Amino acid sequence: MASADQLINAFTTLLVTIDPPGLAPIFLGLTVGMSRAQRKQVALRGTIIAFIILAVFALFGSSVLGVLGISIGAFRIAGGLLLFWIAFEMVFEKRQDRKEKTGTAAITVDHIQNIAVFPLAIPLISGPGAISATILIAGSMQTAFELAQLIIVIAASLLLLFLALLIADRLDRFLGVTGRAILTRLLGVILAALATQFVVDGIKSAMNLAPSPV
């Protein structure tokens, strides 16, 4: 059974990489002209698809790495560096600009009915950062029950995201430009610390030392 610290760290890492406050205003931009019911349908479909993607990587990501000959330690280091880069972008407001460009480009290419799949589910929700974090966290889970707990944590994270998308218009007005900037930077610092821990654990694993809990 996973410890409370493991589950809390997993929940925090996933929540920060998924970034509900950052996705809320982009979701509004993607669904301009839609009714509240249509927005709810897009949010629900996108969230479910993202959950399936992350759950699959949680269950089989390590096996795929094994087939490719990549150790968990090596992936922890690489994934930690990737998460650290995302944290850097969050602190210096680079990630939001990139997400907005992704959303804008997708509207001109895909029909509006498909935005729940692209770009909402992929890559805005279950992007490289969230997938990497999921595989890293799953690597620290030793039993099937612990993996089941991780699936529940993923579901809880995406449920909060779904709720944030439902109230995206109110959340955006409440936070404002200043509030979003402060929250994004704060989450970026937290993610940087978690990413550093992933790298440290990866180095310990590569050197056959006992990693600290994730």
PDB file of N, CA and C in Angstrom, residues 18-63:
ATOM      1  N   ILE A  18      -0.657  19.139 -14.949  1.00  0.00           N
ATOM      2  CA  ILE A  18      -1.902  19.319 -15.715  1.00  0.00           C
ATOM      3  C   ILE A  18      -2.310  20.790 -15.736  1.00  0.00           C
ATOM      4  N   ASP A  19      -2.103  21.488 -14.604  1.00  0.00           N
ATOM      5  CA  ASP A  19      -2.267  22.938 -14.526  1.00  0.00           C
ATOM      6  C   ASP A  19      -3.696  23.411 -14.845  1.00  0.00           C
ATOM      7  N   PRO A  20      -4.697  23.069 -14.002  1.00  0.00           N
ATOM      8  CA  PRO A  20      -6.075  23.527 -14.241  1.00  0.00           C
ATOM      9  C   PRO A  20      -6.237  25.044 -14.369  1.00  0.00           C
ATOM     10  N   PRO A  21      -5.605  25.870 -13.501  1.00  0.00           N
ATOM     11  CA  PRO A  21      -5.777  27.324 -13.660  1.00  0.00           C
ATOM     12  C   PRO A  21      -5.242  27.849 -14.990  1.00  0.00           C
ATOM     13  N   GLY A  22      -4.165  27.217 -15.478  1.00  0.00           N
ATOM     14  CA  GLY A  22      -3.605  27.654 -16.752  1.00  0.00           C
ATOM     15  C   GLY A  22      -4.434  27.213 -17.942  1.00  0.00           C
ATOM     16  N   LEU A  23      -5.096  26.045 -17.813  1.00  0.00           N
ATOM     17  CA  LEU A  23      -5.905  25.533 -18.912  1.00  0.00           C
ATOM     18  C   LEU A  23      -7.261  26.207 -19.011  1.00  0.00           C
ATOM     19  N   ALA A  24      -7.778  26.724 -17.894  1.00  0.00           N
ATOM     20  CA  ALA A  24      -9.125  27.299 -17.883  1.00  0.00           C
ATOM     21  C   ALA A  24      -9.306  28.416 -18.920  1.00  0.00           C
ATOM     22  N   PRO A  25      -8.445  29.434 -18.939  1.00  0.00           N
ATOM     23  CA  PRO A  25      -8.638  30.491 -19.946  1.00  0.00           C
ATOM     24  C   PRO A  25      -8.424  30.004 -21.375  1.00  0.00           C
ATOM     25  N   ILE A  26      -7.531  29.037 -21.580  1.00  0.00           N
ATOM     26  CA  ILE A  26      -7.310  28.490 -22.925  1.00  0.00           C
ATOM     27  C   ILE A  26      -8.547  27.714 -23.372  1.00  0.00           C
ATOM     28  N   PHE A  27      -9.159  26.984 -22.444  1.00  0.00           N
ATOM     29  CA  PHE A  27     -10.392  26.264 -22.744  1.00  0.00           C
ATOM     30  C   PHE A  27     -11.482  27.232 -23.184  1.00  0.00           C
ATOM     31  N   LEU A  28     -11.550  28.373 -22.540  1.00  0.00           N
ATOM     32  CA  LEU A  28     -12.521  29.387 -22.942  1.00  0.00           C
ATOM     33  C   LEU A  28     -12.273  29.834 -24.374  1.00  0.00           C
ATOM     34  N   GLY A  29     -10.994  30.033 -24.705  1.00  0.00           N
ATOM     35  CA  GLY A  29     -10.651  30.454 -26.062  1.00  0.00           C
ATOM     36  C   GLY A  29     -10.991  29.395 -27.095  1.00  0.00           C
ATOM     37  N   LEU A  30     -10.806  28.129 -26.745  1.00  0.00           N
ATOM     38  CA  LEU A  30     -11.095  27.036 -27.669  1.00  0.00           C
ATOM     39  C   LEU A  30     -12.588  26.851 -27.903  1.00  0.00           C
ATOM     40  N   THR A  31     -13.394  27.234 -26.930  1.00  0.00           N
ATOM     41  CA  THR A  31     -14.841  26.980 -27.012  1.00  0.00           C
ATOM     42  C   THR A  31     -15.645  28.261 -27.189  1.00  0.00           C
ATOM     43  N   VAL A  32     -15.032  29.265 -27.789  1.00  0.00           N
ATOM     44  CA  VAL A  32     -15.744  30.522 -28.049  1.00  0.00           C
ATOM     45  C   VAL A  32     -16.975  30.252 -28.910  1.00  0.00           C
ATOM     46  N   GLY A  33     -18.110  30.817 -28.515  1.00  0.00           N
ATOM     47  CA  GLY A  33     -19.338  30.651 -29.272  1.00  0.00           C
ATOM     48  C   GLY A  33     -20.162  29.444 -28.865  1.00  0.00           C
ATOM     49  N   MET A  34     -19.617  28.588 -28.000  1.00  0.00           N
ATOM     50  CA  MET A  34     -20.353  27.402 -27.553  1.00  0.00           C
ATOM     51  C   MET A  34     -21.241  27.750 -26.369  1.00  0.00           C
ATOM     52  N   SER A  35     -22.334  26.988 -26.245  1.00  0.00           N
ATOM     53  CA  SER A  35     -23.194  27.136 -25.077  1.00  0.00           C
ATOM     54  C   SER A  35     -22.551  26.451 -23.885  1.00  0.00           C
ATOM     55  N   ARG A  36     -23.131  26.683 -22.696  1.00  0.00           N
ATOM     56  CA  ARG A  36     -22.594  26.045 -21.488  1.00  0.00           C
ATOM     57  C   ARG A  36     -22.672  24.518 -21.596  1.00  0.00           C
ATOM     58  N   ALA A  37     -23.773  24.001 -22.170  1.00  0.00           N
ATOM     59  CA  ALA A  37     -23.927  22.549 -22.322  1.00  0.00           C
ATOM     60  C   ALA A  37     -22.877  21.987 -23.280  1.00  0.00           C
ATOM     61  N   GLN A  38     -22.595  22.708 -24.358  1.00  0.00           N
ATOM     62  CA  GLN A  38     -21.585  22.254 -25.316  1.00  0.00           C
ATOM     63  C   GLN A  38     -20.196  22.271 -24.691  1.00  0.00           C
ATOM     64  N   ARG A  39     -19.907  23.307 -23.912  1.00  0.00           N
ATOM     65  CA  ARG A  39     -18.618  23.372 -23.226  1.00  0.00           C
ATOM     66  C   ARG A  39     -18.468  22.219 -22.244  1.00  0.00           C
ATOM     67  N   LYS A  40     -19.543  21.902 -21.544  1.00  0.00           N
ATOM     68  CA  LYS A  40     -19.507  20.786 -20.595  1.00  0.00           C
ATOM     69  C   LYS A  40     -19.222  19.480 -21.315  1.00  0.00           C
ATOM     70  N   GLN A  41     -19.832  19.288 -22.490  1.00  0.00           N
ATOM     71  CA  GLN A  41     -19.615  18.062 -23.261  1.00  0.00           C
ATOM     72  C   GLN A  41     -18.164  17.954 -23.729  1.00  0.00           C
ATOM     73  N   VAL A  42     -17.618  19.075 -24.214  1.00  0.00           N
ATOM     74  CA  VAL A  42     -16.225  19.085 -24.661  1.00  0.00           C
ATOM     75  C   VAL A  42     -15.286  18.807 -23.488  1.00  0.00           C
ATOM     76  N   ALA A  43     -15.543  19.450 -22.337  1.00  0.00           N
ATOM     77  CA  ALA A  43     -14.698  19.263 -21.153  1.00  0.00           C
ATOM     78  C   ALA A  43     -14.746  17.821 -20.667  1.00  0.00           C
ATOM     79  N   LEU A  44     -15.945  17.227 -20.637  1.00  0.00           N
ATOM     80  CA  LEU A  44     -16.096  15.846 -20.157  1.00  0.00           C
ATOM     81  C   LEU A  44     -15.380  14.874 -21.083  1.00  0.00           C
ATOM     82  N   ARG A  45     -15.582  15.036 -22.386  1.00  0.00           N
ATOM     83  CA  ARG A  45     -14.949  14.127 -23.344  1.00  0.00           C
ATOM     84  C   ARG A  45     -13.426  14.249 -23.293  1.00  0.00           C
ATOM     85  N   GLY A  46     -12.930  15.478 -23.255  1.00  0.00           N
ATOM     86  CA  GLY A  46     -11.482  15.690 -23.204  1.00  0.00           C
ATOM     87  C   GLY A  46     -10.860  15.121 -21.946  1.00  0.00           C
ATOM     88  N   THR A  47     -11.562  15.281 -20.809  1.00  0.00           N
ATOM     89  CA  THR A  47     -11.051  14.775 -19.535  1.00  0.00           C
ATOM     90  C   THR A  47     -11.020  13.249 -19.521  1.00  0.00           C
ATOM     91  N   ILE A  48     -12.065  12.613 -20.049  1.00  0.00           N
ATOM     92  CA  ILE A  48     -12.114  11.148 -20.079  1.00  0.00           C
ATOM     93  C   ILE A  48     -11.007  10.588 -20.962  1.00  0.00           C
ATOM     94  N   ILE A  49     -10.811  11.190 -22.135  1.00  0.00           N
ATOM     95  CA  ILE A  49      -9.760  10.730 -23.042  1.00  0.00           C
ATOM     96  C   ILE A  49      -8.390  10.884 -22.382  1.00  0.00           C
ATOM     97  N   ALA A  50      -8.161  12.017 -21.720  1.00  0.00           N
ATOM     98  CA  ALA A  50      -6.887  12.247 -21.039  1.00  0.00           C
ATOM     99  C   ALA A  50      -6.677  11.236 -19.917  1.00  0.00           C
ATOM    100  N   PHE A  51      -7.750  10.896 -19.189  1.00  0.00           N
ATOM    101  CA  PHE A  51      -7.646   9.894 -18.120  1.00  0.00           C
ATOM    102  C   PHE A  51      -7.223   8.542 -18.683  1.00  0.00           C
ATOM    103  N   ILE A  52      -7.828   8.141 -19.802  1.00  0.00           N
ATOM    104  CA  ILE A  52      -7.477   6.854 -20.420  1.00  0.00           C
ATOM    105  C   ILE A  52      -6.004   6.842 -20.814  1.00  0.00           C
ATOM    106  N   ILE A  53      -5.531   7.948 -21.404  1.00  0.00           N
ATOM    107  CA  ILE A  53      -4.136   8.032 -21.832  1.00  0.00           C
ATOM    108  C   ILE A  53      -3.190   7.906 -20.648  1.00  0.00           C
ATOM    109  N   LEU A  54      -3.451   8.671 -19.583  1.00  0.00           N
ATOM    110  CA  LEU A  54      -2.565   8.644 -18.420  1.00  0.00           C
ATOM    111  C   LEU A  54      -2.641   7.304 -17.688  1.00  0.00           C
ATOM    112  N   ALA A  55      -3.831   6.712 -17.631  1.00  0.00           N
ATOM    113  CA  ALA A  55      -3.973   5.412 -16.968  1.00  0.00           C
ATOM    114  C   ALA A  55      -3.187   4.332 -17.709  1.00  0.00           C
ATOM    115  N   VAL A  56      -3.229   4.376 -19.044  1.00  0.00           N
ATOM    116  CA  VAL A  56      -2.478   3.401 -19.839  1.00  0.00           C
ATOM    117  C   VAL A  56      -0.987   3.543 -19.588  1.00  0.00           C
ATOM    118  N   PHE A  57      -0.499   4.789 -19.545  1.00  0.00           N
ATOM    119  CA  PHE A  57       0.924   4.997 -19.284  1.00  0.00           C
ATOM    120  C   PHE A  57       1.285   4.608 -17.858  1.00  0.00           C
ATOM    121  N   ALA A  58       0.363   4.789 -16.910  1.00  0.00           N
ATOM    122  CA  ALA A  58       0.630   4.385 -15.530  1.00  0.00           C
ATOM    123  C   ALA A  58       0.772   2.871 -15.426  1.00  0.00           C
ATOM    124  N   LEU A  59      -0.043   2.133 -16.177  1.00  0.00           N
ATOM    125  CA  LEU A  59      -0.043   0.677 -16.097  1.00  0.00           C
ATOM    126  C   LEU A  59       1.043   0.019 -16.942  1.00  0.00           C
ATOM    127  N   PHE A  60       1.302   0.596 -18.114  1.00  0.00           N
ATOM    128  CA  PHE A  60       2.196  -0.083 -19.060  1.00  0.00           C
ATOM    129  C   PHE A  60       3.432   0.725 -19.445  1.00  0.00           C
ATOM    130  N   GLY A  61       3.565   1.929 -18.917  1.00  0.00           N
ATOM    131  CA  GLY A  61       4.707   2.770 -19.280  1.00  0.00           C
ATOM    132  C   GLY A  61       6.040   2.128 -18.942  1.00  0.00           C
ATOM    133  N   SER A  62       6.133   1.544 -17.750  1.00  0.00           N
ATOM    134  CA  SER A  62       7.385   0.912 -17.330  1.00  0.00           C
ATOM    135  C   SER A  62       7.728  -0.285 -18.208  1.00  0.00           C
ATOM    136  N   SER A  63       6.704  -1.048 -18.617  1.00  0.00           N
ATOM    137  CA  SER A  63       6.932  -2.198 -19.494  1.00  0.00           C
ATOM    138  C   SER A  63       7.474  -1.755 -20.843  1.00  0.00           C
TER     139      SER A  63
END
